[in-house]
mmCIF file of C-alpha atoms in Angstrom:
data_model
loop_
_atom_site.group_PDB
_atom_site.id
_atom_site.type_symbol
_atom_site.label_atom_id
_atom_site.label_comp_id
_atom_site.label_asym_id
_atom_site.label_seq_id
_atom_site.Cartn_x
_atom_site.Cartn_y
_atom_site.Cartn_z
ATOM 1 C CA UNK A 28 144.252 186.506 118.269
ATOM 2 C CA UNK A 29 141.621 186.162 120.910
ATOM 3 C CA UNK A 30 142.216 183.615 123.503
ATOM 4 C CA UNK A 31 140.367 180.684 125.242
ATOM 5 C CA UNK A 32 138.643 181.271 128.352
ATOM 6 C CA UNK A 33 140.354 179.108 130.572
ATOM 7 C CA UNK A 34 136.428 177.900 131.647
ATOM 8 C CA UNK A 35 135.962 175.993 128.577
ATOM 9 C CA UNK A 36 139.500 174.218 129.037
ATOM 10 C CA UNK A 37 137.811 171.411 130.803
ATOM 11 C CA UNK A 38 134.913 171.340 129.145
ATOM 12 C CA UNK A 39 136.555 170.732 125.911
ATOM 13 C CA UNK A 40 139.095 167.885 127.143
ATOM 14 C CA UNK A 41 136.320 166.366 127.953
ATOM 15 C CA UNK A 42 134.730 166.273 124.615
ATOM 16 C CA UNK A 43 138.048 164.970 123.197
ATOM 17 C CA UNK A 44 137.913 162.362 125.479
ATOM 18 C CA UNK A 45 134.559 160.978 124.333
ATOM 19 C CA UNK A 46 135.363 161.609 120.974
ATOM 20 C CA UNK A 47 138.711 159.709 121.316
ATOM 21 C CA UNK A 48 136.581 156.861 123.090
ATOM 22 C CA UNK A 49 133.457 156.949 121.211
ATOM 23 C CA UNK A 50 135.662 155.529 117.860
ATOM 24 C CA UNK A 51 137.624 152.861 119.911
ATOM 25 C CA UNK A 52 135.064 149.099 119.693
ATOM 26 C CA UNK A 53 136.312 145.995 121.835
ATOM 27 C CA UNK A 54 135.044 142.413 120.485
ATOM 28 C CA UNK A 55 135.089 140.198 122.880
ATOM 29 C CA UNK A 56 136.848 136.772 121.827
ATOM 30 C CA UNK A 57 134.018 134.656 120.536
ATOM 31 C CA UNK A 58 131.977 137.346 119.105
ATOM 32 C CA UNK A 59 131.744 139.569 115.825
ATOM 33 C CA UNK A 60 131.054 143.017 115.186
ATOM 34 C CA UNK A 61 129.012 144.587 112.521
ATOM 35 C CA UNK A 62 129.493 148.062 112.396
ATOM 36 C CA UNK A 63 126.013 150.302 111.561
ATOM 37 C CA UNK A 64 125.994 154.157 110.553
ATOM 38 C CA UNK A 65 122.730 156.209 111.059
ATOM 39 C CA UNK A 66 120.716 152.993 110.851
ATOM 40 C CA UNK A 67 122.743 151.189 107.748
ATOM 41 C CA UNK A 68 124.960 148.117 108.103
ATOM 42 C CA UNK A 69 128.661 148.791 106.802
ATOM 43 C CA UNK A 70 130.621 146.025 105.063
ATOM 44 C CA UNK A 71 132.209 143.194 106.331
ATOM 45 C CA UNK A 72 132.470 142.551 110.545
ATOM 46 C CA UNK A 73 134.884 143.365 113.163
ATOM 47 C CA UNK A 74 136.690 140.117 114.457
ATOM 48 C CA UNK A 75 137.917 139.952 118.460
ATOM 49 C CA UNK A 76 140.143 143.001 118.991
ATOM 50 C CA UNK A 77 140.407 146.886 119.331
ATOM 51 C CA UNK A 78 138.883 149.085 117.031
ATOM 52 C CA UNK A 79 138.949 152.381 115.519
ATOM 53 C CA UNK A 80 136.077 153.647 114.102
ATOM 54 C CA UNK A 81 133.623 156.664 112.709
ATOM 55 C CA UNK A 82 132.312 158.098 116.272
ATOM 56 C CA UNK A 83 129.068 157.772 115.024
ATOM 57 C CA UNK A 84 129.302 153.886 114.340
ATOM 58 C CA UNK A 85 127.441 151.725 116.378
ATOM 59 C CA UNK A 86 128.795 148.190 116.579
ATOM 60 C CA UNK A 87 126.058 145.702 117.441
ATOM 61 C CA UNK A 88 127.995 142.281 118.752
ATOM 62 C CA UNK A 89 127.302 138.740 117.874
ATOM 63 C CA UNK A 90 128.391 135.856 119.998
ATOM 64 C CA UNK A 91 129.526 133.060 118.051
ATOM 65 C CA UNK A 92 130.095 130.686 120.994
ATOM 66 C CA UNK A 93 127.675 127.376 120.951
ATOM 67 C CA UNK A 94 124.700 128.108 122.436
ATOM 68 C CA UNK A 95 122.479 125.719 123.631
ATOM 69 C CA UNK A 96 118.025 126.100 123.669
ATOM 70 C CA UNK A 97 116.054 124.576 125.744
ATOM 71 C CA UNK A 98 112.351 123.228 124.582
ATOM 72 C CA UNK A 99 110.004 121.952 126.450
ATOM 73 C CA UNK A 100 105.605 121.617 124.608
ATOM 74 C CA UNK A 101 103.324 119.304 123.872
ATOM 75 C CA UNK A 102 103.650 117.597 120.545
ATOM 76 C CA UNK A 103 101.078 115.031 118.734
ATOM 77 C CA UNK A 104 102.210 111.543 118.020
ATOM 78 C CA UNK A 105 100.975 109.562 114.699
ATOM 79 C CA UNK A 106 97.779 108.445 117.028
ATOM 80 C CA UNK A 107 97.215 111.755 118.115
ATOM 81 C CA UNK A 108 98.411 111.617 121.796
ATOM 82 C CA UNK A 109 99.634 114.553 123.074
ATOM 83 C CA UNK A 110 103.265 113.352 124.815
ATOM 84 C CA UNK A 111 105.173 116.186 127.023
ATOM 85 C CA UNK A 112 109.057 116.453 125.157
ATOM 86 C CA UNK A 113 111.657 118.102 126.381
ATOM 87 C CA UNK A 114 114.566 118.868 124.024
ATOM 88 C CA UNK A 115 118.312 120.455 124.264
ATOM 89 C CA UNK A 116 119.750 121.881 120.658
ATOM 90 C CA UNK A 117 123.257 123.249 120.227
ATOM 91 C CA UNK A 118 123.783 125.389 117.858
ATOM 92 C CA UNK A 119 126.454 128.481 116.968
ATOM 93 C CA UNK A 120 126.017 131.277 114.196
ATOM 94 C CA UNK A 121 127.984 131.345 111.466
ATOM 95 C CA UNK A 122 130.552 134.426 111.127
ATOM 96 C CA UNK A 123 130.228 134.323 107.261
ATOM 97 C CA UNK A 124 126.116 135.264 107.599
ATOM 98 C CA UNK A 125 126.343 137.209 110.650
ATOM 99 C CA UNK A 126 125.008 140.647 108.320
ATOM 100 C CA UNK A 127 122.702 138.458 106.940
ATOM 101 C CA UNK A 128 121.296 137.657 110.340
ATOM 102 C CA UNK A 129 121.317 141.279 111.411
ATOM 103 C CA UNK A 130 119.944 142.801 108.214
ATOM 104 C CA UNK A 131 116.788 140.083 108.180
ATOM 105 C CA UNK A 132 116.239 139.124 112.127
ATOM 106 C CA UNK A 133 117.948 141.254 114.150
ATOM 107 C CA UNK A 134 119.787 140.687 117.657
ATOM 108 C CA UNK A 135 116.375 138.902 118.225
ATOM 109 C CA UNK A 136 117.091 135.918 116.219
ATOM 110 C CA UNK A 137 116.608 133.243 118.428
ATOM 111 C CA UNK A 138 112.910 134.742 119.415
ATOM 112 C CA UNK A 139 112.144 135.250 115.345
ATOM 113 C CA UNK A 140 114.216 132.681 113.808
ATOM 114 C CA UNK A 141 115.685 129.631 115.992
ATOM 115 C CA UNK A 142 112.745 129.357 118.341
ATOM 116 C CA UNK A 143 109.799 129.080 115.683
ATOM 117 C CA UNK A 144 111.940 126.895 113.798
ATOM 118 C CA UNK A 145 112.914 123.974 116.511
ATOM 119 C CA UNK A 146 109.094 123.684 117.739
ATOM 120 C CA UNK A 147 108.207 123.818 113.941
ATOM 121 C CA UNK A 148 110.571 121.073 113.176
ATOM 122 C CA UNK A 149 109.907 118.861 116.281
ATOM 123 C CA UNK A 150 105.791 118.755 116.159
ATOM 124 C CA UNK A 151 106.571 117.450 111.935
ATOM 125 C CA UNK A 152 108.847 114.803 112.851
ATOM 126 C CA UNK A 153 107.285 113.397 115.593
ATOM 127 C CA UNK A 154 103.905 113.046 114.202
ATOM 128 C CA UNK A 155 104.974 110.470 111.901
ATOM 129 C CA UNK A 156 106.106 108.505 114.677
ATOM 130 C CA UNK A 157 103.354 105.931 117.373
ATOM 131 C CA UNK A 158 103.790 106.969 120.937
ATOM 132 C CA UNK A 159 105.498 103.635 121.807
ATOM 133 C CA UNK A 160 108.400 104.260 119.229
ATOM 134 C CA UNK A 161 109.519 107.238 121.335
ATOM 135 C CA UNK A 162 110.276 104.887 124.117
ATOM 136 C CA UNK A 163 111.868 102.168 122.198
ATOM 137 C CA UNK A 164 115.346 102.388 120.292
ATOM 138 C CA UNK A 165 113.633 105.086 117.699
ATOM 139 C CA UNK A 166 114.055 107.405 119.934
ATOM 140 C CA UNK A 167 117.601 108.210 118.527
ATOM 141 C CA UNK A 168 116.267 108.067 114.865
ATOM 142 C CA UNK A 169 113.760 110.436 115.461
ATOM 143 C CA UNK A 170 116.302 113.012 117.346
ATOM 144 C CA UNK A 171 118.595 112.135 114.066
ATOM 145 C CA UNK A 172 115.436 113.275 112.010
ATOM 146 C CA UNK A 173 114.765 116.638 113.668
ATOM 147 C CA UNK A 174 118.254 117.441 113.159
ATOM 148 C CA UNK A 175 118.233 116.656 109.570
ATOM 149 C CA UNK A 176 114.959 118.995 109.336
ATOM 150 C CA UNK A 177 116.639 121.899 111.095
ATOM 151 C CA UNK A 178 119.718 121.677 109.567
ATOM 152 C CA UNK A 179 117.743 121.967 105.984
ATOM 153 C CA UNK A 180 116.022 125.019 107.331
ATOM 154 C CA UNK A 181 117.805 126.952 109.439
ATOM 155 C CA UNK A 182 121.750 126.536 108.369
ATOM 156 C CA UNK A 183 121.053 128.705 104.839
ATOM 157 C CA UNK A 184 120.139 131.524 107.623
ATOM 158 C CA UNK A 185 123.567 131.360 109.362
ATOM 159 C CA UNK A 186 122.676 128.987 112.085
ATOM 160 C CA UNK A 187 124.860 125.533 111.967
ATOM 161 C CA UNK A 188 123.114 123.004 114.654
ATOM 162 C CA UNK A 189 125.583 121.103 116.169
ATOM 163 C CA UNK A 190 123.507 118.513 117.771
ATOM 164 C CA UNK A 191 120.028 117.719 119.228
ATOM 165 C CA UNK A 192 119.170 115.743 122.151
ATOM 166 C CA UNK A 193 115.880 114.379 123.697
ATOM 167 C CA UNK A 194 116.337 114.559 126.677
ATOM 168 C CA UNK A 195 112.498 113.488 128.691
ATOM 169 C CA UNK A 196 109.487 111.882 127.182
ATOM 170 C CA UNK A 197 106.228 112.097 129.251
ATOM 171 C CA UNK A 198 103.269 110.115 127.841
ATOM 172 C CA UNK A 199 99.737 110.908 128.760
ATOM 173 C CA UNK A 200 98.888 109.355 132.398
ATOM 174 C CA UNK A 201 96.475 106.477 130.994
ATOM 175 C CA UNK A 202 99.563 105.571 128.649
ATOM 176 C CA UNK A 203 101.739 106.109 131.730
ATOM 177 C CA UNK A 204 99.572 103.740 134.279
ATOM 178 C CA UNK A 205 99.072 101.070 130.871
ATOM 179 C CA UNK A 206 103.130 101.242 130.533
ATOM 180 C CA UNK A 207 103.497 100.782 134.179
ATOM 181 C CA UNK A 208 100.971 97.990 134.508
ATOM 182 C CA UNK A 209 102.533 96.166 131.591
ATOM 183 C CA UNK A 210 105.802 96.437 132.953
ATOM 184 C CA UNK A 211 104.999 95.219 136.197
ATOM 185 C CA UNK A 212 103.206 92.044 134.943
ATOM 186 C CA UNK A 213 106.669 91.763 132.674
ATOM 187 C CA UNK A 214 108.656 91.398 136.183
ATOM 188 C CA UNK A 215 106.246 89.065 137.760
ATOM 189 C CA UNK A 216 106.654 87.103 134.805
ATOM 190 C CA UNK A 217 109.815 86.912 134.976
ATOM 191 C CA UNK A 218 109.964 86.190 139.245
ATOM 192 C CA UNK A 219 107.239 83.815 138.447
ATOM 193 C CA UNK A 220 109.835 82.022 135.831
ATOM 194 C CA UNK A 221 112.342 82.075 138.431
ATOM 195 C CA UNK A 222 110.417 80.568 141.045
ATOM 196 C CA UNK A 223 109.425 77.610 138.565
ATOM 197 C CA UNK A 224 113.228 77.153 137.844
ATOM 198 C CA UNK A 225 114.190 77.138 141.470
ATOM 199 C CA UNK A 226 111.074 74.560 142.440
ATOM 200 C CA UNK A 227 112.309 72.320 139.277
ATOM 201 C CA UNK A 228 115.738 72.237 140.197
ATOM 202 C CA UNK A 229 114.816 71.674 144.423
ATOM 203 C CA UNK A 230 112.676 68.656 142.665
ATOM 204 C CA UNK A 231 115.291 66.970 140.636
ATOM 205 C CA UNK A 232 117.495 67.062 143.555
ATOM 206 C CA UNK A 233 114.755 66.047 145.560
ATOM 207 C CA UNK A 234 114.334 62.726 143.192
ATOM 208 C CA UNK A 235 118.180 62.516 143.003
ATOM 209 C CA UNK A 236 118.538 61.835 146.977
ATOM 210 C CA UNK A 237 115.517 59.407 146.922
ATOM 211 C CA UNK A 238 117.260 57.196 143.838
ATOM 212 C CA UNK A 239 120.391 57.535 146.187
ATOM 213 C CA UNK A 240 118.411 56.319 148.892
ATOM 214 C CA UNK A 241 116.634 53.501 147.263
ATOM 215 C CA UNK A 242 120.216 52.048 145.566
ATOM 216 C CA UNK A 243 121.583 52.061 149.292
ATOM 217 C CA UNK A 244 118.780 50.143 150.671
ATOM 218 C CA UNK A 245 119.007 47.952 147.201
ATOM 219 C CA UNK A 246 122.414 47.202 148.169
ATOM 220 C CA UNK A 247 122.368 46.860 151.379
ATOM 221 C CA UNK A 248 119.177 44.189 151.258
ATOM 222 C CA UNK A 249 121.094 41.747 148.930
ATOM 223 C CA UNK A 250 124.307 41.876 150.887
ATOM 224 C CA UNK A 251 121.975 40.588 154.449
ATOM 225 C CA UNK A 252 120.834 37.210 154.495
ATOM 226 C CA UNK A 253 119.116 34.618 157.049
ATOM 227 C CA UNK A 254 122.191 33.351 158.498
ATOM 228 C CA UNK A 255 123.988 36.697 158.693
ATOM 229 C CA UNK A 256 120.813 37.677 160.883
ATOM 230 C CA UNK A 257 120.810 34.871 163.260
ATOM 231 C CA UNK A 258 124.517 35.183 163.627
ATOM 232 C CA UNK A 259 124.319 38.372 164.755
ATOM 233 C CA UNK A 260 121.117 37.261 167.020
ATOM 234 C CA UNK A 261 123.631 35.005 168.863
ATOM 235 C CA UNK A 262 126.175 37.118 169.010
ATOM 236 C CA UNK A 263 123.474 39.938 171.100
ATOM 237 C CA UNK A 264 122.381 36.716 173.100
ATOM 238 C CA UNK A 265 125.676 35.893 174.327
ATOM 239 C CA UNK A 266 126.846 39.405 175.004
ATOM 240 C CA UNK A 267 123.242 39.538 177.086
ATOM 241 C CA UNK A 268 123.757 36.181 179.337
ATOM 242 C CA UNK A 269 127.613 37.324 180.159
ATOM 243 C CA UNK A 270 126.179 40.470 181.752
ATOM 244 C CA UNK A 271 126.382 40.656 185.854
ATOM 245 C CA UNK A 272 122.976 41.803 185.855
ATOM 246 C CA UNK A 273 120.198 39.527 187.583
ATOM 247 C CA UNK A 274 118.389 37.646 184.287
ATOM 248 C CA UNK A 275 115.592 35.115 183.790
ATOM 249 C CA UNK A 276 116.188 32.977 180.184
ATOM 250 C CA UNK A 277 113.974 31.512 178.379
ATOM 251 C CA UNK A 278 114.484 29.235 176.118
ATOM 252 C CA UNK A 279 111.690 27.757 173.714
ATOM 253 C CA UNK A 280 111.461 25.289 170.454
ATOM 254 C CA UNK A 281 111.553 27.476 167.560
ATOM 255 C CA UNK A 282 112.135 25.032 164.274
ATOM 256 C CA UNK A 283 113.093 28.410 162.468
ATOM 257 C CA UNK A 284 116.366 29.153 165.373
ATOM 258 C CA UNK A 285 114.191 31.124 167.673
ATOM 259 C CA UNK A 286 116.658 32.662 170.103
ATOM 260 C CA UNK A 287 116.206 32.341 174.114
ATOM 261 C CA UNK A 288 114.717 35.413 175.378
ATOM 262 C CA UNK A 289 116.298 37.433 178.354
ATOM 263 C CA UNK A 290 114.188 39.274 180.841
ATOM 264 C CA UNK A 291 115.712 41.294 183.916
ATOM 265 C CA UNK A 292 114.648 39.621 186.995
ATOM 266 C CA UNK A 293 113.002 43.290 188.259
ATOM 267 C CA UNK A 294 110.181 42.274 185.966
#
């Protein structure tokens, strides 16, 4: 029996090696494999785990994680203005069509299939929609819409959209300086209404404190009479004469109770 050069000892450990590794696959948890053998996809997938397999399998992995695509394009609106959207979709693939995917797209099936799809769906919804409706509480019904459409077209494929979410608007800049303009006149209209209320109020309170006034003086003019007046006229008089001060009194005929009048002497 002829022997083994001890040379190729290494050399074919080695080979073992790679042949014992080439057949082992690790699937990642949240991902699928599909095995594929000199260019043909086997049957069924490889779930999250080790695996032993044909050395000569390839296994191409699938992540089946939600995944979310950002869009961002110019898209008409039912008047024909172009308004700037930017959109966020979340979607995952579905295990069950994951050869399906493979055999008709490829690992490029977000380039081929989801891409083409979302801009397809968006620019058909939102055409049937004014420019002003994207602003104004349609804005949810027409993300609901674009959901619906993608969900009709793309979940038969293997893709299940989770949810879809619009997440900037930019109008044209004429429609942007018009919806600026109107919405500044809309808060000086409403200062301007505030000012009115406030000027209103100041005059009622205003005509308030003059009625007050006036029913004082009301009162206050029936409860004086003539002989109140000249009672109190005396009462000054007196209160003037009994002062120590130098004085010069008059005293004239007044039919009507004229009262004497009292100059300092010093003038």
């Amino acid at each position: 029996m002829k022997k083994i050069n001890p040379i190729f000892i290494p050399l074919l450990f080695v080979i073992f090696l790679f042949f014992i590794i080439s057949t082992v696959s690790i699937i990642p948890v949240g991902y699928v494999g599909i095995p594929v053998l000199f260019g043909r996809v086997q049957t069924g997938y490889l779930d999250p785990g080790i695996h032993f397999t044909n050395p000569f399998t390839r296994v191409v992995k699938f992540d089946l994680r939600t995944q979310k695509a950002d869009e961002e394009g110019v898209i008409p609106s039912k008047e024909m203005l172009n308004l700037t959207l930017k959109t966020s979709v979340n979607y995952h693939l579905n295990k069950s069509k994951i050869v399906d995917i493979y055999s008709s797209v490829g690992v490029d099936y977000f380039d081929k299939l989801i891409e083409p799809h979302i801009r397809s769906s968006i620019r058909q919804i939102t055409s049937n929609y004014n420019a002003e409706q994207f602003f104004s509480g349609d804005r949810n019904e027409i993300a609901s819409n674009i959901q619906k459409s993608l969900i009709q077209e793309l979940e038969p494929r293997g893709v299940v959209i989770e949810s879809i979410m619009l997440k900037e608007i930019l109008p044209p800049e004429s429609i942007r300086l018009a919806i600026e303009n109107k919405q500044a006149q809309q808060q000086e209209a409403e200062g301007m209404k505030f000012r009115l209320q406030r000027e209103k109020l100041e005059a009622e309170r205003k005509k308030i404190e003059a009625e007050g006034i006036q029913q004082f003086q009301e009162i206050v003019k029936r409860g004086i009479d003539q002989n109140l007046l000249a009672w109190k006229g005396i009462e000054a008089t007196e209160a003037l004469a009994k002062s120590p001060n130098a004085k010069i009194i008059i005293i004239g005929n007044n039919d009507k109770g004229g009262l004497p009048l009292i100059m300092p002497t010093n003038n």
